mmCIF file of N, CA and C in Angstrom:
data_model
loop_
_atom_site.group_PDB
_atom_site.id
_atom_site.type_symbol
_atom_site.label_atom_id
_atom_site.label_comp_id
_atom_site.label_asym_id
_atom_site.label_seq_id
_atom_site.Cartn_x
_atom_site.Cartn_y
_atom_site.Cartn_z
ATOM 1 N N LEU A 1 24.875 -2.978 7.848
ATOM 2 C CA LEU A 1 24.194 -1.871 8.961
ATOM 3 C C LEU A 1 22.741 -1.308 9.022
ATOM 4 N N SER A 2 23.015 -0.434 8.133
ATOM 5 C CA SER A 2 21.520 0.104 7.738
ATOM 6 C C SER A 2 20.338 -0.618 6.729
ATOM 7 N N SER A 3 21.486 -1.920 6.195
ATOM 8 C CA SER A 3 19.883 -2.950 6.031
ATOM 9 C C SER A 3 19.599 -3.827 6.886
ATOM 10 N N ALA A 4 20.304 -3.869 7.917
ATOM 11 C CA ALA A 4 19.900 -4.847 8.774
ATOM 12 C C ALA A 4 19.189 -6.419 8.481
ATOM 13 N N LEU A 5 18.895 -7.158 9.373
ATOM 14 C CA LEU A 5 18.426 -8.595 9.137
ATOM 15 C C LEU A 5 16.851 -8.627 7.800
ATOM 16 N N HIS A 6 16.590 -8.030 8.136
ATOM 17 C CA HIS A 6 14.857 -7.807 7.617
ATOM 18 C C HIS A 6 15.658 -7.796 5.896
ATOM 19 N N HIS A 7 16.435 -6.948 5.205
ATOM 20 C CA HIS A 7 16.625 -6.153 3.975
ATOM 21 C C HIS A 7 18.154 -6.508 3.562
ATOM 22 N N PHE A 8 19.150 -7.619 4.211
ATOM 23 C CA PHE A 8 20.211 -8.246 3.851
ATOM 24 C C PHE A 8 20.063 -8.928 3.454
ATOM 25 N N ARG A 9 20.929 -8.552 2.012
ATOM 26 C CA ARG A 9 21.416 -10.086 0.371
ATOM 27 C C ARG A 9 21.940 -9.694 -0.030
ATOM 28 N N CYS A 10 21.974 -10.113 -1.079
ATOM 29 C CA CYS A 10 23.182 -10.270 -2.149
ATOM 30 C C CYS A 10 23.382 -9.073 -2.801
ATOM 31 N N PRO A 11 24.531 -8.446 -2.794
ATOM 32 C CA PRO A 11 24.061 -7.702 -4.104
ATOM 33 C C PRO A 11 24.233 -7.282 -5.478
ATOM 34 N N LEU A 12 24.470 -8.627 -5.456
ATOM 35 C CA LEU A 12 24.435 -9.185 -6.889
ATOM 36 C C LEU A 12 23.220 -9.790 -7.590
ATOM 37 N N CYS A 13 22.509 -10.714 -6.300
ATOM 38 C CA CYS A 13 21.319 -11.634 -7.038
ATOM 39 C C CYS A 13 20.183 -11.108 -6.583
ATOM 40 N N GLN A 14 20.223 -10.314 -5.111
ATOM 41 C CA GLN A 14 19.077 -10.027 -4.444
ATOM 42 C C GLN A 14 18.558 -10.586 -3.801
ATOM 43 N N GLU A 15 19.154 -12.479 -3.286
ATOM 44 C CA GLU A 15 18.877 -13.804 -3.354
ATOM 45 C C GLU A 15 19.050 -13.266 -1.184
ATOM 46 N N MET A 16 18.310 -13.380 -0.171
ATOM 47 C CA MET A 16 18.328 -13.299 1.031
ATOM 48 C C MET A 16 18.689 -14.633 1.751
ATOM 49 N N GLU A 17 18.373 -16.098 1.479
ATOM 50 C CA GLU A 17 18.314 -16.719 2.453
ATOM 51 C C GLU A 17 19.674 -17.441 2.547
ATOM 52 N N SER A 18 20.059 -17.700 1.394
ATOM 53 C CA SER A 18 21.282 -18.734 1.743
ATOM 54 C C SER A 18 22.527 -17.394 1.238
ATOM 55 N N PHE A 19 22.331 -16.189 1.197
ATOM 56 C CA PHE A 19 23.323 -15.160 1.437
ATOM 57 C C PHE A 19 23.260 -15.370 2.880
ATOM 58 N N GLN A 20 22.339 -14.648 3.147
ATOM 59 C CA GLN A 20 22.496 -14.281 5.406
ATOM 60 C C GLN A 20 22.720 -16.264 5.979
ATOM 61 N N ALA A 21 22.405 -16.871 5.120
ATOM 62 C CA ALA A 21 23.097 -18.646 5.984
ATOM 63 C C ALA A 21 24.634 -18.576 5.894
ATOM 64 N N GLU A 22 25.338 -18.324 4.863
ATOM 65 C CA GLU A 22 26.476 -17.676 4.602
ATOM 66 C C GLU A 22 27.492 -16.749 5.081
ATOM 67 N N MET A 23 26.725 -15.760 5.402
ATOM 68 C CA MET A 23 27.460 -14.545 6.334
ATOM 69 C C MET A 23 27.573 -14.613 7.786
ATOM 70 N N PHE A 24 26.331 -15.729 8.446
ATOM 71 C CA PHE A 24 26.158 -16.047 10.124
ATOM 72 C C PHE A 24 27.615 -16.728 9.967
ATOM 73 N N ARG A 25 27.543 -18.084 8.645
ATOM 74 C CA ARG A 25 28.455 -19.176 9.062
ATOM 75 C C ARG A 25 30.376 -18.446 9.013
ATOM 76 N N LEU A 26 30.324 -17.404 7.997
ATOM 77 C CA LEU A 26 31.493 -16.416 8.435
ATOM 78 C C LEU A 26 32.353 -15.665 9.136
ATOM 79 N N GLY A 27 30.771 -15.870 10.608
ATOM 80 C CA GLY A 27 30.539 -15.087 11.372
ATOM 81 C C GLY A 27 30.151 -13.672 11.612
ATOM 82 N N ILE A 28 29.802 -13.214 10.213
ATOM 83 C CA ILE A 28 29.514 -11.566 10.510
ATOM 84 C C ILE A 28 27.959 -11.793 11.155
ATOM 85 N N LYS A 29 28.308 -10.424 11.823
ATOM 86 C CA LYS A 29 26.585 -10.073 13.007
ATOM 87 C C LYS A 29 26.118 -9.267 11.697
ATOM 88 N N ILE A 30 24.496 -9.696 11.803
ATOM 89 C CA ILE A 30 23.309 -9.010 11.603
ATOM 90 C C ILE A 30 23.198 -8.346 12.466
ATOM 91 N N PRO A 31 22.134 -7.307 12.370
ATOM 92 C CA PRO A 31 21.490 -6.865 13.177
ATOM 93 C C PRO A 31 20.430 -7.334 13.192
ATOM 94 N N ASP A 32 18.845 -7.890 14.241
ATOM 95 C CA ASP A 32 17.883 -8.385 14.083
ATOM 96 C C ASP A 32 17.262 -7.130 14.149
ATOM 97 N N ARG A 33 17.244 -6.487 13.424
ATOM 98 C CA ARG A 33 16.156 -5.100 13.577
ATOM 99 C C ARG A 33 15.415 -4.887 11.869
ATOM 100 N N ASP A 34 14.637 -3.927 11.412
ATOM 101 C CA ASP A 34 14.188 -3.413 10.466
ATOM 102 C C ASP A 34 15.571 -2.677 10.139
ATOM 103 N N ALA A 35 15.305 -2.457 8.370
ATOM 104 C CA ALA A 35 15.913 -1.517 7.948
ATOM 105 C C ALA A 35 15.972 -0.048 8.586
ATOM 106 N N ALA A 36 17.343 0.926 9.059
ATOM 107 C CA ALA A 36 17.069 1.946 9.127
ATOM 108 C C ALA A 36 16.767 3.080 8.956
ATOM 109 N N TRP A 37 15.961 2.360 7.245
ATOM 110 C CA TRP A 37 15.791 3.725 6.456
ATOM 111 C C TRP A 37 13.951 3.372 6.525
ATOM 112 N N GLU A 38 13.520 2.459 7.432
ATOM 113 C CA GLU A 38 12.266 2.255 7.819
ATOM 114 C C GLU A 38 12.144 2.217 9.417
ATOM 115 N N LEU A 39 13.098 2.629 10.357
ATOM 116 C CA LEU A 39 12.477 3.085 11.624
ATOM 117 C C LEU A 39 12.567 4.237 11.430
ATOM 118 N N ASP A 40 13.117 5.416 11.019
ATOM 119 C CA ASP A 40 12.506 6.663 11.023
ATOM 120 C C ASP A 40 11.481 7.034 11.144
ATOM 121 N N GLY A 41 10.310 6.398 10.146
ATOM 122 C CA GLY A 41 9.283 6.676 9.883
ATOM 123 C C GLY A 41 9.622 7.462 8.780
ATOM 124 N N SER A 42 10.739 7.412 7.660
ATOM 125 C CA SER A 42 10.164 8.420 6.506
ATOM 126 C C SER A 42 9.177 7.550 5.711
ATOM 127 N N PHE A 43 9.358 6.165 5.388
ATOM 128 C CA PHE A 43 7.790 5.637 4.483
ATOM 129 C C PHE A 43 6.713 5.536 4.942
ATOM 130 N N ALA A 44 6.522 6.624 6.131
ATOM 131 C CA ALA A 44 5.054 6.151 7.032
ATOM 132 C C ALA A 44 3.904 6.001 6.464
ATOM 133 N N ASP A 45 4.013 7.349 5.204
ATOM 134 C CA ASP A 45 2.981 7.452 4.513
ATOM 135 C C ASP A 45 2.475 6.663 3.690
ATOM 136 N N LEU A 46 3.767 6.238 3.184
ATOM 137 C CA LEU A 46 3.447 5.031 2.243
ATOM 138 C C LEU A 46 2.272 3.488 2.261
ATOM 139 N N TYR A 47 2.448 3.706 4.503
ATOM 140 C CA TYR A 47 1.372 2.556 4.670
ATOM 141 C C TYR A 47 -0.559 2.852 4.981
ATOM 142 N N GLU A 48 -0.202 4.587 4.527
ATOM 143 C CA GLU A 48 -1.323 5.055 4.586
ATOM 144 C C GLU A 48 -2.522 4.833 3.663
ATOM 145 N N ARG A 49 -3.653 4.179 3.804
ATOM 146 C CA ARG A 49 -4.513 3.956 2.599
ATOM 147 C C ARG A 49 -5.321 5.050 2.478
ATOM 148 N N GLN A 50 -5.739 5.533 1.633
ATOM 149 C CA GLN A 50 -7.153 6.413 1.271
ATOM 150 C C GLN A 50 -8.300 6.069 1.582
ATOM 151 N N ASN A 51 -8.632 7.362 2.463
ATOM 152 C CA ASN A 51 -9.573 7.157 2.830
ATOM 153 C C ASN A 51 -11.196 8.675 2.937
ATOM 154 N N SER A 52 -11.049 8.428 1.700
ATOM 155 C CA SER A 52 -11.359 10.065 1.151
ATOM 156 C C SER A 52 -12.261 9.585 0.146
ATOM 157 N N CYS A 53 -13.789 10.367 -0.279
ATOM 158 C CA CYS A 53 -14.159 10.410 -1.525
ATOM 159 C C CYS A 53 -13.719 11.892 -2.161
ATOM 160 N N ASP A 54 -12.668 11.168 -3.585
ATOM 161 C CA ASP A 54 -12.536 12.180 -4.681
ATOM 162 C C ASP A 54 -13.533 11.997 -6.118
ATOM 163 N N ALA A 55 -14.469 11.680 -5.369
ATOM 164 C CA ALA A 55 -15.627 12.366 -6.983
ATOM 165 C C ALA A 55 -15.454 13.472 -6.963
ATOM 166 N N GLY A 56 -16.060 14.313 -8.309
ATOM 167 C CA GLY A 56 -15.838 15.372 -8.463
ATOM 168 C C GLY A 56 -17.493 16.151 -7.648
ATOM 169 N N GLN A 57 -18.198 15.213 -7.424
ATOM 170 C CA GLN A 57 -19.351 15.600 -6.612
ATOM 171 C C GLN A 57 -19.430 14.958 -5.221
ATOM 172 N N CYS A 58 -19.159 14.946 -4.166
ATOM 173 C CA CYS A 58 -19.157 13.792 -3.331
ATOM 174 C C CYS A 58 -20.831 14.031 -2.905
ATOM 175 N N LEU A 59 -21.448 12.955 -2.777
ATOM 176 C CA LEU A 59 -23.017 13.584 -2.283
ATOM 177 C C LEU A 59 -23.972 12.417 -0.876
ATOM 178 N N CYS A 60 -22.320 12.279 0.110
ATOM 179 C CA CYS A 60 -22.575 11.425 0.684
ATOM 180 C C CYS A 60 -22.578 13.064 2.069
ATOM 181 N N PRO A 61 -23.935 12.746 2.511
ATOM 182 C CA PRO A 61 -24.563 13.565 3.846
ATOM 183 C C PRO A 61 -23.145 14.254 4.852
ATOM 184 N N VAL A 62 -22.579 13.424 4.966
ATOM 185 C CA VAL A 62 -22.006 13.385 6.605
ATOM 186 C C VAL A 62 -20.483 13.935 5.578
ATOM 187 N N GLY A 63 -19.936 13.461 4.728
ATOM 188 C CA GLY A 63 -18.844 14.127 4.421
ATOM 189 C C GLY A 63 -18.097 12.867 3.919
ATOM 190 N N ARG A 64 -17.111 13.813 2.797
ATOM 191 C CA ARG A 64 -16.255 13.221 1.835
ATOM 192 C C ARG A 64 -15.118 11.915 2.632
ATOM 193 N N GLU A 65 -15.317 12.235 4.126
ATOM 194 C CA GLU A 65 -14.208 11.350 4.983
ATOM 195 C C GLU A 65 -15.278 10.306 5.752
ATOM 196 N N GLN A 66 -16.028 10.191 5.291
ATOM 197 C CA GLN A 66 -17.109 9.526 5.887
ATOM 198 C C GLN A 66 -17.254 7.845 5.022
ATOM 199 N N ALA A 67 -17.286 6.502 5.593
ATOM 200 C CA ALA A 67 -17.811 5.746 4.711
ATOM 201 C C ALA A 67 -18.194 4.675 5.875
ATOM 202 N N GLU A 68 -18.874 3.569 5.036
ATOM 203 C CA GLU A 68 -19.387 2.318 5.624
ATOM 204 C C GLU A 68 -18.641 1.465 4.950
ATOM 205 N N GLU A 69 -19.071 0.151 6.005
ATOM 206 C CA GLU A 69 -18.370 -1.248 5.679
ATOM 207 C C GLU A 69 -19.352 -1.734 4.581
ATOM 208 N N ASN A 70 -20.781 -1.666 4.703
ATOM 209 C CA ASN A 70 -21.821 -1.890 3.222
ATOM 210 C C ASN A 70 -22.309 -0.699 2.756
ATOM 211 N N GLY A 71 -22.994 -0.707 1.668
ATOM 212 C CA GLY A 71 -24.133 -0.047 1.301
ATOM 213 C C GLY A 71 -23.838 1.423 0.298
ATOM 214 N N PRO A 72 -25.080 1.939 0.051
ATOM 215 C CA PRO A 72 -24.226 3.286 -1.027
ATOM 216 C C PRO A 72 -23.048 4.325 -0.705
ATOM 217 N N TRP A 73 -22.359 4.338 0.756
ATOM 218 C CA TRP A 73 -21.212 4.830 1.170
ATOM 219 C C TRP A 73 -20.334 4.482 1.726
ATOM 220 N N ARG A 74 -20.272 2.911 1.114
ATOM 221 C CA ARG A 74 -18.982 2.217 0.921
ATOM 222 C C ARG A 74 -18.178 2.667 0.085
ATOM 223 N N LEU A 75 -16.617 2.885 0.779
ATOM 224 C CA LEU A 75 -15.764 3.253 0.323
ATOM 225 C C LEU A 75 -15.114 2.505 -0.794
ATOM 226 N N LEU A 76 -14.801 2.842 -1.833
ATOM 227 C CA LEU A 76 -13.833 2.116 -3.374
ATOM 228 C C LEU A 76 -12.310 2.617 -3.502
ATOM 229 N N ILE A 77 -11.857 2.016 -3.251
ATOM 230 C CA ILE A 77 -10.141 2.646 -3.940
ATOM 231 C C ILE A 77 -10.035 2.047 -5.192
ATOM 232 N N CYS A 78 -9.052 3.124 -6.052
ATOM 233 C CA CYS A 78 -9.178 3.009 -7.410
ATOM 234 C C CYS A 78 -7.828 1.073 -7.544
ATOM 235 N N SER A 79 -8.866 0.173 -8.203
ATOM 236 C CA SER A 79 -7.871 -0.914 -8.143
ATOM 237 C C SER A 79 -6.872 -1.066 -8.797
ATOM 238 N N SER A 80 -6.142 -0.148 -9.744
ATOM 239 C CA SER A 80 -4.918 0.214 -10.261
ATOM 240 C C SER A 80 -4.038 0.842 -9.420
ATOM 241 N N CYS A 81 -4.359 2.289 -8.649
ATOM 242 C CA CYS A 81 -3.150 2.958 -8.461
ATOM 243 C C CYS A 81 -3.014 3.145 -6.501
ATOM 244 N N GLY A 82 -4.456 2.992 -6.510
ATOM 245 C CA GLY A 82 -4.878 3.034 -4.793
ATOM 246 C C GLY A 82 -4.388 4.244 -4.268
ATOM 247 N N SER A 83 -5.013 5.680 -5.264
ATOM 248 C CA SER A 83 -4.500 6.597 -4.499
ATOM 249 C C SER A 83 -5.997 7.343 -4.975
ATOM 250 N N ARG A 84 -7.169 6.702 -5.208
ATOM 251 C CA ARG A 84 -7.902 7.791 -5.371
ATOM 252 C C ARG A 84 -9.372 6.458 -4.611
ATOM 253 N N GLY A 85 -10.173 7.285 -4.512
ATOM 254 C CA GLY A 85 -11.222 6.582 -3.465
ATOM 255 C C GLY A 85 -12.960 7.450 -3.881
ATOM 256 N N THR A 86 -13.967 6.544 -4.170
ATOM 257 C CA THR A 86 -15.240 7.121 -4.669
ATOM 258 C C THR A 86 -16.585 6.583 -3.515
ATOM 259 N N HIS A 87 -17.197 7.378 -2.992
ATOM 260 C CA HIS A 87 -18.196 6.138 -2.459
ATOM 261 C C HIS A 87 -19.149 5.306 -3.510
ATOM 262 N N GLN A 88 -19.967 4.561 -3.449
ATOM 263 C CA GLN A 88 -20.188 3.677 -4.358
ATOM 264 C C GLN A 88 -21.535 4.735 -5.061
ATOM 265 N N ARG A 89 -22.151 5.321 -4.546
ATOM 266 C CA ARG A 89 -22.981 6.192 -5.088
ATOM 267 C C ARG A 89 -22.858 7.315 -5.475
ATOM 268 N N CYS A 90 -22.244 7.592 -5.410
ATOM 269 C CA CYS A 90 -21.184 9.071 -5.672
ATOM 270 C C CYS A 90 -20.711 8.850 -7.305
ATOM 271 N N SER A 91 -20.147 7.594 -7.343
ATOM 272 C CA SER A 91 -19.862 7.904 -8.713
ATOM 273 C C SER A 91 -20.996 6.657 -9.865
ATOM 274 N N GLY A 92 -21.895 6.583 -9.040
ATOM 275 C CA GLY A 92 -22.969 5.719 -9.664
ATOM 276 C C GLY A 92 -22.901 3.929 -10.215
ATOM 277 N N LEU A 93 -21.913 3.499 -9.248
ATOM 278 C CA LEU A 93 -21.910 2.100 -9.260
ATOM 279 C C LEU A 93 -22.682 0.801 -8.694
ATOM 280 N N ALA A 94 -22.390 -0.166 -9.359
ATOM 281 C CA ALA A 94 -23.882 -1.042 -8.871
ATOM 282 C C ALA A 94 -23.360 -1.818 -7.605
ATOM 283 N N GLU A 95 -24.632 -1.850 -6.530
ATOM 284 C CA GLU A 95 -24.250 -2.283 -4.824
ATOM 285 C C GLU A 95 -23.595 -3.081 -5.548
ATOM 286 N N ASP A 96 -23.397 -4.467 -6.188
ATOM 287 C CA ASP A 96 -22.607 -5.631 -6.194
ATOM 288 C C ASP A 96 -21.587 -5.201 -6.586
ATOM 289 N N SER A 97 -20.727 -3.738 -6.670
ATOM 290 C CA SER A 97 -19.565 -3.599 -7.547
ATOM 291 C C SER A 97 -18.456 -3.647 -6.185
ATOM 292 N N GLU A 98 -17.662 -4.589 -6.355
ATOM 293 C CA GLU A 98 -16.276 -5.103 -5.859
ATOM 294 C C GLU A 98 -14.914 -4.087 -6.008
ATOM 295 N N SER A 99 -14.963 -3.509 -6.816
ATOM 296 C CA SER A 99 -14.015 -2.884 -7.640
ATOM 297 C C SER A 99 -14.476 -2.031 -8.749
ATOM 298 N N TRP A 100 -13.465 -0.608 -8.733
ATOM 299 C CA TRP A 100 -13.795 0.301 -9.528
ATOM 300 C C TRP A 100 -12.019 0.952 -9.545
ATOM 301 N N GLN A 101 -11.914 2.035 -10.678
ATOM 302 C CA GLN A 101 -10.690 2.566 -11.057
ATOM 303 C C GLN A 101 -11.000 3.954 -11.391
ATOM 304 N N CYS A 102 -9.880 4.602 -11.180
ATOM 305 C CA CYS A 102 -10.281 6.318 -11.161
ATOM 306 C C CYS A 102 -9.947 6.381 -12.234
ATOM 307 N N SER A 103 -10.600 8.163 -12.924
ATOM 308 C CA SER A 103 -10.846 8.354 -14.419
ATOM 309 C C SER A 103 -9.168 8.604 -15.130
ATOM 310 N N ASP A 104 -7.540 8.543 -13.679
ATOM 311 C CA ASP A 104 -7.086 8.706 -14.637
ATOM 312 C C ASP A 104 -6.290 7.415 -14.529
ATOM 313 N N CYS A 105 -6.318 6.278 -14.328
ATOM 314 C CA CYS A 105 -6.323 4.462 -15.006
ATOM 315 C C CYS A 105 -6.888 4.682 -15.339
ATOM 316 N N SER A 106 -7.906 4.744 -15.908
ATOM 317 C CA SER A 106 -9.586 4.126 -16.822
ATOM 318 C C SER A 106 -8.647 5.302 -18.280
ATOM 319 N N ASP A 107 -8.348 6.086 -18.418
ATOM 320 C CA ASP A 107 -7.984 6.934 -19.355
ATOM 321 C C ASP A 107 -6.534 6.645 -19.891
ATOM 322 N N THR A 108 -6.076 5.825 -19.297
ATOM 323 C CA THR A 108 -5.028 5.040 -19.558
ATOM 324 C C THR A 108 -5.088 3.672 -20.558
ATOM 325 N N GLY A 109 -5.934 3.106 -20.800
ATOM 326 C CA GLY A 109 -6.255 2.060 -21.597
ATOM 327 C C GLY A 109 -6.079 1.018 -20.314
ATOM 328 N N THR A 110 -5.810 0.920 -19.022
ATOM 329 C CA THR A 110 -5.899 0.053 -18.434
ATOM 330 C C THR A 110 -7.125 -0.232 -17.519
ATOM 331 N N GLY A 111 -8.580 0.460 -17.666
ATOM 332 C CA GLY A 111 -9.228 0.857 -17.323
ATOM 333 C C GLY A 111 -10.393 -0.578 -18.091
ATOM 334 N N GLU A 112 -11.892 -0.199 -16.910
ATOM 335 C CA GLU A 112 -12.470 -0.977 -17.744
ATOM 336 C C GLU A 112 -13.568 -0.222 -18.387
#
């Protein structure tokens, strides 16, 4: 009941489609809703996107939380962890840069 239809799967192999079909065939009613742990908003913060510049010194004249679609104040999010961001100019990135990695990720050997 807590996992409901959107997360109901075989406990052994994690397969959903044929497992749910067999449960329906056997007459087991599965509520058509999201899981109970999703309904109370417990994980809502995981769906929020990074929206500020985390550079040591933010150079943006209107502040860390401001960003443009294009140009020097475009906010790039770390392509590895997604938990840090930087304005293109604050990190000295080229205008055509499409990706960036924070210092934590690039220090681990995964960075550019």
